[in-house]
Tab-separated table of C-alpha atoms and ligand atoms in Angstrom:
chain	number	residue	atom	x	y	z
A	25	MET	CA	94.823	98.132	71.447
A	26	PRO	CA	96.290	97.322	74.983
A	27	GLY	CA	94.655	99.775	78.262
A	28	PRO	CA	96.514	101.267	80.857
A	29	GLN	CA	99.652	100.160	81.834
A	30	PRO	CA	100.739	100.144	86.055
A	31	ARG	CA	103.930	100.853	86.568
A	32	PRO	CA	106.197	97.448	86.756
A	33	ASN	CA	106.307	97.108	90.432
A	34	VAL	CA	102.213	96.220	90.809
A	35	ALA	CA	101.783	92.806	89.265
A	36	GLN	CA	105.245	92.314	92.040
A	37	ILE	CA	102.637	93.288	94.076
A	38	PRO	CA	102.302	89.550	97.102
A	39	THR	CA	98.971	89.116	97.374
A	40	TYR	CA	98.469	90.386	101.414
A	41	VAL	CA	96.741	86.458	102.915
A	42	ALA	CA	94.750	86.902	105.813
A	43	GLY	CA	93.610	85.312	108.523
A	44	ARG	CA	90.770	83.100	107.746
A	45	PRO	CA	87.553	83.332	110.151
A	46	PRO	CA	86.471	80.273	112.218
A	47	THR	CA	85.055	77.270	110.483
A	48	VAL	CA	81.059	77.432	112.069
A	49	ARG	CA	80.500	73.686	113.270
A	50	PRO	CA	77.082	72.758	114.287
A	51	GLY	CA	76.926	72.053	118.348
A	52	MET	CA	81.141	73.312	118.260
A	53	THR	CA	82.058	76.511	119.636
A	54	SER	CA	85.168	77.327	117.012
A	55	TYR	CA	87.661	80.026	117.580
A	56	LYS	CA	90.112	82.377	115.248
A	57	LEU	CA	93.271	82.105	116.403
A	58	SER	CA	94.966	83.860	113.044
A	59	SER	CA	95.037	87.474	113.139
A	60	ASN	CA	96.485	87.691	116.297
A	61	GLU	CA	94.376	89.943	116.855
A	62	ASN	CA	91.930	90.534	120.610
A	63	PRO	CA	90.244	88.257	122.132
A	64	TYR	CA	88.525	90.512	124.639
A	65	PRO	CA	85.966	93.424	123.645
A	66	PRO	CA	86.646	97.113	123.636
A	67	LEU	CA	86.078	98.191	127.081
A	68	PRO	CA	82.589	100.082	127.798
A	69	GLY	CA	84.605	103.180	127.703
A	70	VAL	CA	85.674	102.600	124.885
A	71	VAL	CA	82.939	101.420	123.121
A	72	GLU	CA	80.289	104.781	124.294
A	73	ALA	CA	83.338	107.816	122.557
A	74	ALA	CA	82.617	105.663	119.215
A	75	HIS	CA	79.013	105.357	120.009
A	76	ARG	CA	79.462	109.616	119.965
A	77	ALA	CA	81.379	110.275	117.669
A	78	VAL	CA	80.198	108.127	115.103
A	79	GLU	CA	76.283	110.669	114.857
A	80	THR	CA	79.167	112.748	113.524
A	81	MET	CA	79.429	110.495	110.204
A	82	ASN	CA	77.867	113.617	108.497
A	83	ARG	CA	81.566	115.692	109.225
A	84	TYR	CA	84.723	114.457	108.379
A	85	PRO	CA	87.558	113.702	110.979
A	86	ASP	CA	89.636	116.352	111.971
A	87	MET	CA	92.609	115.697	109.558
A	88	ARG	CA	95.017	117.662	112.309
A	89	ASN	CA	94.063	114.626	114.825
A	90	ALA	CA	94.244	117.089	117.193
A	91	ALA	CA	92.644	115.262	120.483
A	92	LEU	CA	94.884	111.512	119.530
A	93	TYR	CA	98.272	113.480	119.751
A	94	GLU	CA	97.141	115.219	122.373
A	95	ALA	CA	96.477	111.773	124.374
A	96	LEU	CA	99.363	109.983	122.911
A	97	ALA	CA	101.579	112.971	123.378
A	98	ALA	CA	100.791	113.830	127.593
A	99	ARG	CA	100.883	109.528	127.185
A	100	LEU	CA	104.899	108.613	125.871
A	101	GLY	CA	105.908	112.049	127.044
A	102	VAL	CA	106.877	113.300	123.814
A	103	PRO	CA	106.141	116.293	121.263
A	104	ALA	CA	102.780	116.206	118.911
A	105	GLY	CA	105.551	117.520	115.736
A	106	HIS	CA	106.951	114.098	116.734
A	107	LEU	CA	103.597	111.734	115.880
A	108	ALA	CA	101.737	110.945	112.234
A	109	ALA	CA	99.364	107.728	113.162
A	110	GLY	CA	97.722	106.572	110.010
A	111	THR	CA	94.810	103.308	109.586
A	112	GLY	CA	96.386	101.618	110.856
A	113	SER	CA	100.270	101.178	111.442
A	114	VAL	CA	100.926	99.432	108.141
A	115	ALA	CA	99.355	102.433	106.724
A	116	LEU	CA	102.822	104.239	108.680
A	117	ILE	CA	104.973	101.722	106.446
A	118	TYR	CA	103.342	102.254	103.176
A	119	GLN	CA	103.496	106.381	104.169
A	120	LEU	CA	107.652	105.673	104.834
A	121	LEU	CA	107.907	103.807	101.893
A	122	SER	CA	106.769	106.118	99.151
A	123	ALA	CA	108.050	109.364	101.915
A	124	PHE	CA	111.747	107.820	100.965
A	125	CYS	CA	112.176	105.956	98.214
A	126	GLU	CA	113.372	106.591	95.215
A	127	PRO	CA	112.171	103.579	92.643
A	128	GLY	CA	114.763	100.155	93.015
A	129	ASP	CA	115.868	101.545	96.411
A	130	GLU	CA	117.323	98.942	98.776
A	131	VAL	CA	114.535	97.791	102.773
A	132	VAL	CA	116.730	95.244	104.447
A	133	TYR	CA	114.067	92.973	107.012
A	134	ALA	CA	114.579	89.753	107.984
A	135	TRP	CA	112.440	87.099	107.603
A	136	ARG	CA	110.108	85.406	108.096
A	137	SER	CA	108.758	88.535	109.364
A	138	PHE	CA	105.504	90.375	109.449
A	139	GLU	CA	103.749	89.807	105.627
A	140	ALA	CA	103.120	93.403	104.804
A	141	TYR	CA	106.472	94.174	104.447
A	142	PRO	CA	107.049	92.673	100.754
A	143	ILE	CA	103.413	94.087	99.818
A	144	ALA	CA	104.448	97.824	100.570
A	145	VAL	CA	108.501	98.049	99.571
A	146	ALA	CA	107.182	95.870	96.199
A	147	ALA	CA	104.331	99.354	96.011
A	148	ALA	CA	106.742	101.553	96.389
A	149	ALA	CA	108.673	100.203	93.699
A	150	ALA	CA	111.520	100.174	95.983
A	151	ARG	CA	113.390	95.859	96.649
A	152	SER	CA	112.874	93.817	99.232
A	153	VAL	CA	115.767	92.420	100.954
A	154	GLN	CA	115.520	89.740	103.109
A	155	VAL	CA	117.161	88.180	105.794
A	156	PRO	CA	116.499	85.018	106.852
A	157	VAL	CA	115.848	84.714	110.098
A	158	THR	CA	117.934	82.634	113.455
A	159	ALA	CA	116.935	78.619	113.609
A	160	ASP	CA	115.118	80.142	117.087
A	161	GLY	CA	113.145	82.769	115.088
A	162	ARG	CA	115.159	85.518	115.783
A	163	HIS	CA	116.614	88.696	113.605
A	164	ASP	CA	120.814	87.626	112.695
A	165	LEU	CA	121.814	91.423	113.014
A	166	ASP	CA	124.814	90.854	111.845
A	167	ALA	CA	123.761	89.571	108.304
A	168	MET	CA	120.998	92.488	108.047
A	169	LEU	CA	124.202	95.517	108.885
A	170	ALA	CA	125.866	93.791	105.965
A	171	ALA	CA	123.055	93.553	103.232
A	172	ILE	CA	123.424	97.663	103.280
A	173	THR	CA	124.243	98.404	100.061
A	174	PRO	CA	124.693	102.358	99.601
A	175	ARG	CA	120.545	101.515	98.049
A	176	THR	CA	119.095	100.635	101.700
A	177	ARG	CA	117.590	103.445	102.564
A	178	CYS	CA	115.266	101.724	105.256
A	179	VAL	CA	116.402	98.939	108.018
A	180	MET	CA	113.112	97.044	110.150
A	181	VAL	CA	113.608	95.000	112.761
A	182	CYS	CA	110.168	93.805	113.977
A	183	THR	CA	110.743	93.587	117.134
A	184	PRO	CA	109.057	91.113	118.421
A	185	ASN	CA	108.739	89.271	115.684
A	186	ASN	CA	106.032	88.170	113.849
A	187	PRO	CA	105.808	84.935	113.284
A	188	THR	CA	108.094	83.629	114.905
A	189	GLY	CA	108.156	86.170	118.472
A	190	PRO	CA	111.046	86.622	119.672
A	191	ALA	CA	111.259	90.423	121.031
A	192	VAL	CA	115.965	92.202	120.074
A	193	SER	CA	117.820	93.256	123.324
A	194	GLN	CA	117.707	96.589	123.843
A	195	ARG	CA	121.708	96.024	124.371
A	196	ASP	CA	121.075	94.153	120.330
A	197	LEU	CA	118.473	97.067	119.121
A	198	ASP	CA	122.192	99.198	120.327
A	199	ALA	CA	125.248	98.292	118.792
A	200	PHE	CA	123.157	97.177	116.261
A	201	LEU	CA	121.662	100.712	115.237
A	202	ASP	CA	125.039	102.334	115.596
A	203	ALA	CA	126.402	100.428	112.767
A	204	VAL	CA	123.622	101.470	110.788
A	205	PRO	CA	124.411	105.130	108.428
A	206	GLU	CA	122.488	107.830	109.737
A	207	HIS	CA	121.172	108.614	106.149
A	208	VAL	CA	118.923	104.655	106.414
A	209	LEU	CA	115.874	104.794	107.561
A	210	ALA	CA	115.576	102.430	110.603
A	211	VAL	CA	112.070	101.187	110.989
A	212	VAL	CA	111.504	99.364	114.392
A	213	ASP	CA	108.296	97.868	114.372
A	214	GLU	CA	106.527	97.541	118.363
A	215	ALA	CA	103.186	96.377	117.172
A	216	TYR	CA	103.667	93.334	120.233
A	217	LEU	CA	105.168	95.649	122.585
A	218	GLU	CA	102.385	95.829	125.142
A	219	PHE	CA	103.553	92.369	125.732
A	220	VAL	CA	106.886	91.861	126.189
A	221	ARG	CA	107.984	89.983	129.284
A	222	MET	CA	111.601	89.737	129.397
A	223	ASP	CA	115.654	91.318	130.213
A	224	ASP	CA	116.601	94.402	128.723
A	225	ALA	CA	113.443	94.959	126.931
A	226	VAL	CA	114.229	96.954	124.546
A	227	ASP	CA	112.819	101.247	125.868
A	228	GLY	CA	111.523	102.112	121.786
A	229	LEU	CA	111.298	106.202	123.438
A	230	ALA	CA	114.565	106.387	124.816
A	231	THR	CA	116.163	104.855	121.795
A	232	TYR	CA	114.406	106.989	119.117
A	233	ARG	CA	115.224	110.599	121.234
A	234	ASP	CA	118.859	110.432	120.204
A	235	ARG	CA	118.900	109.551	116.957
A	236	ALA	CA	117.544	111.059	113.750
A	237	ASN	CA	116.749	108.012	111.330
A	238	VAL	CA	114.155	105.682	114.118
A	239	VAL	CA	110.929	105.971	113.961
A	240	LEU	CA	108.862	103.445	115.916
A	241	PHE	CA	105.780	102.118	114.574
A	242	ARG	CA	103.115	101.103	117.210
A	243	THR	CA	99.163	100.452	116.893
A	244	PHE	CA	95.753	99.482	119.055
A	245	SER	CA	95.672	97.033	116.843
A	246	LYS	CA	96.773	94.077	119.392
A	247	ALA	CA	97.036	95.262	122.786
A	248	TYR	CA	94.056	97.797	122.787
A	249	GLY	CA	91.860	95.058	120.836
A	250	LEU	CA	90.811	97.801	118.096
A	251	ALA	CA	92.076	95.729	114.996
A	252	GLY	CA	88.847	96.154	113.397
A	253	PHE	CA	89.288	100.632	113.620
A	254	ARG	CA	92.607	101.130	111.720
A	255	VAL	CA	94.552	103.621	113.954
A	256	GLY	CA	98.752	103.495	113.782
A	257	TYR	CA	101.389	105.641	114.829
A	258	ALA	CA	104.576	106.575	114.118
A	259	VAL	CA	106.782	107.963	116.824
A	260	ALA	CA	109.567	109.629	115.219
A	261	GLN	CA	112.131	113.003	114.973
A	262	GLU	CA	110.137	116.245	114.027
A	263	PRO	CA	111.150	115.449	109.925
A	264	VAL	CA	110.810	112.167	109.889
A	265	ALA	CA	106.955	112.110	111.467
A	266	ALA	CA	106.630	115.765	109.162
A	267	ALA	CA	108.111	113.696	106.509
A	268	LEU	CA	104.977	110.660	107.320
A	269	ARG	CA	102.285	112.986	108.273
A	270	ALA	CA	102.578	115.053	104.641
A	271	VAL	CA	102.251	111.862	102.426
A	272	SER	CA	99.082	110.990	104.429
A	273	LEU	CA	95.926	110.385	103.389
A	274	PRO	CA	93.832	113.619	104.276
A	275	PHE	CA	91.125	111.672	106.962
A	276	GLY	CA	92.343	108.852	106.553
A	277	VAL	CA	91.828	108.178	110.465
A	278	SER	CA	88.194	108.001	111.296
A	279	THR	CA	86.073	110.373	113.857
A	280	PRO	CA	85.184	107.063	115.777
A	281	ALA	CA	88.277	105.762	115.477
A	282	GLN	CA	90.168	108.696	116.852
A	283	ALA	CA	87.163	108.243	119.625
A	284	ALA	CA	87.878	105.055	120.114
A	285	ALA	CA	92.178	105.399	120.664
A	286	VAL	CA	91.712	108.081	123.152
A	287	ALA	CA	89.610	106.538	125.069
A	288	SER	CA	92.003	103.541	124.775
A	289	LEU	CA	93.767	105.852	126.315
A	290	GLU	CA	92.187	106.603	129.214
A	291	ALA	CA	90.884	102.724	129.765
A	292	GLU	CA	94.992	101.682	129.804
A	293	ALA	CA	95.278	100.352	132.707
A	294	ALA	CA	92.215	98.556	132.843
A	295	LEU	CA	93.812	97.566	129.308
A	296	LEU	CA	96.921	96.708	130.510
A	297	GLU	CA	95.435	94.037	133.042
A	298	ARG	CA	93.866	92.210	129.672
A	299	VAL	CA	97.252	92.013	128.710
A	300	ASP	CA	98.752	90.804	131.799
A	301	ALA	CA	95.467	88.432	131.700
A	302	LEU	CA	96.712	87.353	127.452
A	303	VAL	CA	100.931	86.954	128.926
A	304	ALA	CA	99.422	85.096	131.302
A	305	GLU	CA	97.964	82.457	129.148
A	306	ARG	CA	100.810	82.405	126.461
A	307	ASP	CA	103.481	81.549	129.749
A	308	ARG	CA	101.102	78.741	130.547
A	309	VAL	CA	100.629	77.555	127.047
A	310	GLY	CA	105.093	77.802	126.090
A	311	SER	CA	105.933	75.506	129.491
A	312	GLY	CA	102.496	73.499	128.259
A	313	LEU	CA	103.425	73.524	124.658
A	314	ARG	CA	107.462	72.549	126.024
A	315	GLU	CA	105.856	69.861	128.452
A	316	LEU	CA	104.806	68.454	125.174
A	317	GLY	CA	108.609	68.790	123.770
A	318	TRP	CA	107.414	70.727	121.473
A	319	ASP	CA	110.606	73.421	120.892
A	320	VAL	CA	108.722	76.646	119.846
A	321	PRO	CA	111.386	79.878	119.455
A	322	ASP	CA	110.460	82.308	122.729
A	323	ALA	CA	106.771	83.734	122.559
A	324	GLN	CA	107.499	87.506	122.690
A	325	GLY	CA	104.400	89.382	121.216
A	326	ASN	CA	100.399	87.413	122.317
A	327	PHE	CA	101.311	84.068	119.256
A	328	VAL	CA	102.858	81.541	118.733
A	329	TRP	CA	104.924	79.725	116.039
A	330	PHE	CA	104.988	75.814	114.646
A	331	GLY	CA	108.688	76.066	112.337
A	332	LEU	CA	106.638	72.921	111.407
A	333	GLY	CA	108.634	72.651	107.671
A	334	GLU	CA	106.129	69.908	104.858
A	335	ARG	CA	103.457	69.477	108.460
A	336	THR	CA	102.445	73.049	108.142
A	337	ALA	CA	99.635	72.473	106.775
A	338	ALA	CA	98.367	68.802	108.395
A	339	PHE	CA	98.681	71.137	111.425
A	340	ALA	CA	96.115	73.641	109.781
A	341	SER	CA	93.756	70.901	109.568
A	342	ALA	CA	94.400	69.197	112.637
A	343	ALA	CA	93.702	72.302	114.867
A	344	ASP	CA	90.406	73.269	111.675
A	345	GLY	CA	89.186	69.498	113.226
A	346	LEU	CA	89.167	70.927	116.855
A	347	GLY	CA	87.581	74.613	116.015
A	348	ILE	CA	90.808	76.568	116.171
A	349	VAL	CA	91.575	78.321	112.792
A	350	VAL	CA	95.519	78.275	112.508
A	351	ARG	CA	97.523	80.851	110.516
A	352	PRO	CA	99.397	78.866	108.170
A	353	PHE	CA	102.837	80.189	106.786
A	354	ALA	CA	103.265	76.579	103.993
A	355	GLY	CA	106.201	75.050	103.840
A	356	GLU	CA	107.747	77.025	106.711
A	357	GLY	CA	105.238	76.821	109.697
A	358	ALA	CA	102.258	78.289	111.915
A	359	ARG	CA	101.674	80.846	114.153
A	360	VAL	CA	99.175	80.573	116.104
A	361	SER	CA	97.408	83.252	118.235
A	362	ILE	CA	97.226	83.426	121.624
A	363	GLY	CA	92.790	83.952	122.605
A	364	GLU	CA	90.547	82.758	125.271
A	365	VAL	CA	91.462	79.831	127.780
A	366	GLU	CA	89.372	77.768	126.466
A	367	ALA	CA	90.695	78.110	122.711
A	368	ASN	CA	94.238	77.910	124.022
A	369	ASP	CA	92.988	74.626	125.341
A	370	ARG	CA	92.158	72.993	122.205
A	371	LEU	CA	95.904	73.640	120.949
A	372	LEU	CA	96.898	71.776	123.597
A	373	GLU	CA	95.091	69.073	122.852
A	374	LEU	CA	96.442	69.619	119.010
A	375	ALA	CA	99.593	70.440	120.696
A	376	ARG	CA	99.626	66.754	122.526
A	377	THR	CA	97.425	64.140	119.934
A	378	PHE	CA	99.429	66.131	116.946
A	379	PRO	CA	102.761	64.060	116.420
A	380	ARG	CA	105.491	66.207	116.882
B	1051	PLP	C1	99.798	93.642	113.271
B	1051	PLP	C2	100.545	94.094	112.707
B	1051	PLP	C3	100.911	96.084	112.700
B	1051	PLP	C4	99.763	96.676	113.038
B	1051	PLP	O1	98.738	95.758	111.606
B	1051	PLP	P1	97.811	98.149	112.031
B	1051	PLP	O2	97.609	98.306	110.209
B	1051	PLP	O3	97.629	98.110	112.675
B	1051	PLP	O4	96.282	96.523	112.495
B	1051	PLP	C5	101.971	96.127	112.497
B	1051	PLP	N1	102.646	95.520	112.455
B	1051	PLP	C6	103.223	94.451	112.294
B	1051	PLP	C7	104.551	93.189	113.037
B	1051	PLP	C8	101.883	93.185	113.259
B	1051	PLP	O5	102.182	92.087	113.510
C-alpha cells in the first residue's frame, strides 16, 4: 500500500545548493567566498546583546517582535504596522507566496537570480515564470512586463541581482511599477541595498510609500553580518504587511536574533564603515579584473559574477587550488563574494592565471 503522498508540487522543489565551506589545506588559510557572507565578525555590542538574550532561552521569544519593530520603525521612519519580520528574508518570500498565491498562480522573476525563488514558488504550488537577464546581467524589465498574464500574482525584482551584480535604477523601477497591474504584488528584494553606489539608486522606502502593491525585502544577513541568526524583514503597506505577519511561523525569530538585530541597528555607524571597506574592496577587485581584461557585469552587491559558461567548473577548481571557495552555477558562471583583503588578492591572482 502506498504511504502518505505529498502534494505533487513537492517533488518539483529544486534543491538549494549552499555555498561550500573552504577546503582545509595544511599550511594554507582557505577562504569561503561562496555565500555572500560578511567576512567581519559582529560588533562587540552585538555579541553581548545576544549573550544576554541567550540567558533567557528557557522562555519563548517575543512573538510580536516589539523591540525590533520599534527600532526599525524609528530607523526607517515607517509605522510599525508596515513591518513584518521573519527568519531571514527567505522566510518572508515563503510567507508572501503562501499568503497570496493559489496553486498554479504565476510568479515572474528574472533568471538567473536568487536561488531561493524557484524553491519558494514550487513550495507554494505556484508557477515560476523566469525571464532571462540581459547579457550584462541586468533585469529585462520590459520582458518581465510582457510576461505578466491574468494568472500573475507576483513579480520580483532582485536589486542588486544575486548572482549577476547589477542594480536597477529608480527611473527604470518607477517605469516598471507604473506598468505592473495594481493587484499584482511587486517585490523589491533589497538584500544588498547597503552596498549600492550608483547614480539614481533605488530608494525603496520612497517607492513603497505611495504604492499599495510594493513589498520591500531586507535582511540582516549580508551588510549587518548576522547570516547565522536568521533575521529579515519586509516593508509594505498595512494590508500586505499584516498578511505576512498572519502567516508567519509563531515565535520564529529567536530572542538572541531579535536582540542582535536591535543592537546592530544601534551600532549602525560602525557597521556601515565596514560596508564602506567592503565596497572599496569590491571596486578594487572590479577595476583589477577589468585591467586584466575580464568583462564582468557592474557589481553593486558584495560579490562579482564571472559568466564563464562551460568553463565554470574549471574556474571553481582553480579557485580551490588557490584556497578560495567560489559558488559555481554549472554551465553558467561563478559568483565570488568579496571577503578578506587576502582572499580578494587571491581572486585577482586567479583572474591573472586562469585563461580568459
Ligand atoms: C542573501 C539573500 C537574501 C537574504 O537571505 P536571508 O534569508 O535573509 O539570509 C534575500 N535575497 C537575496 C537576493 C539574497 O541574496
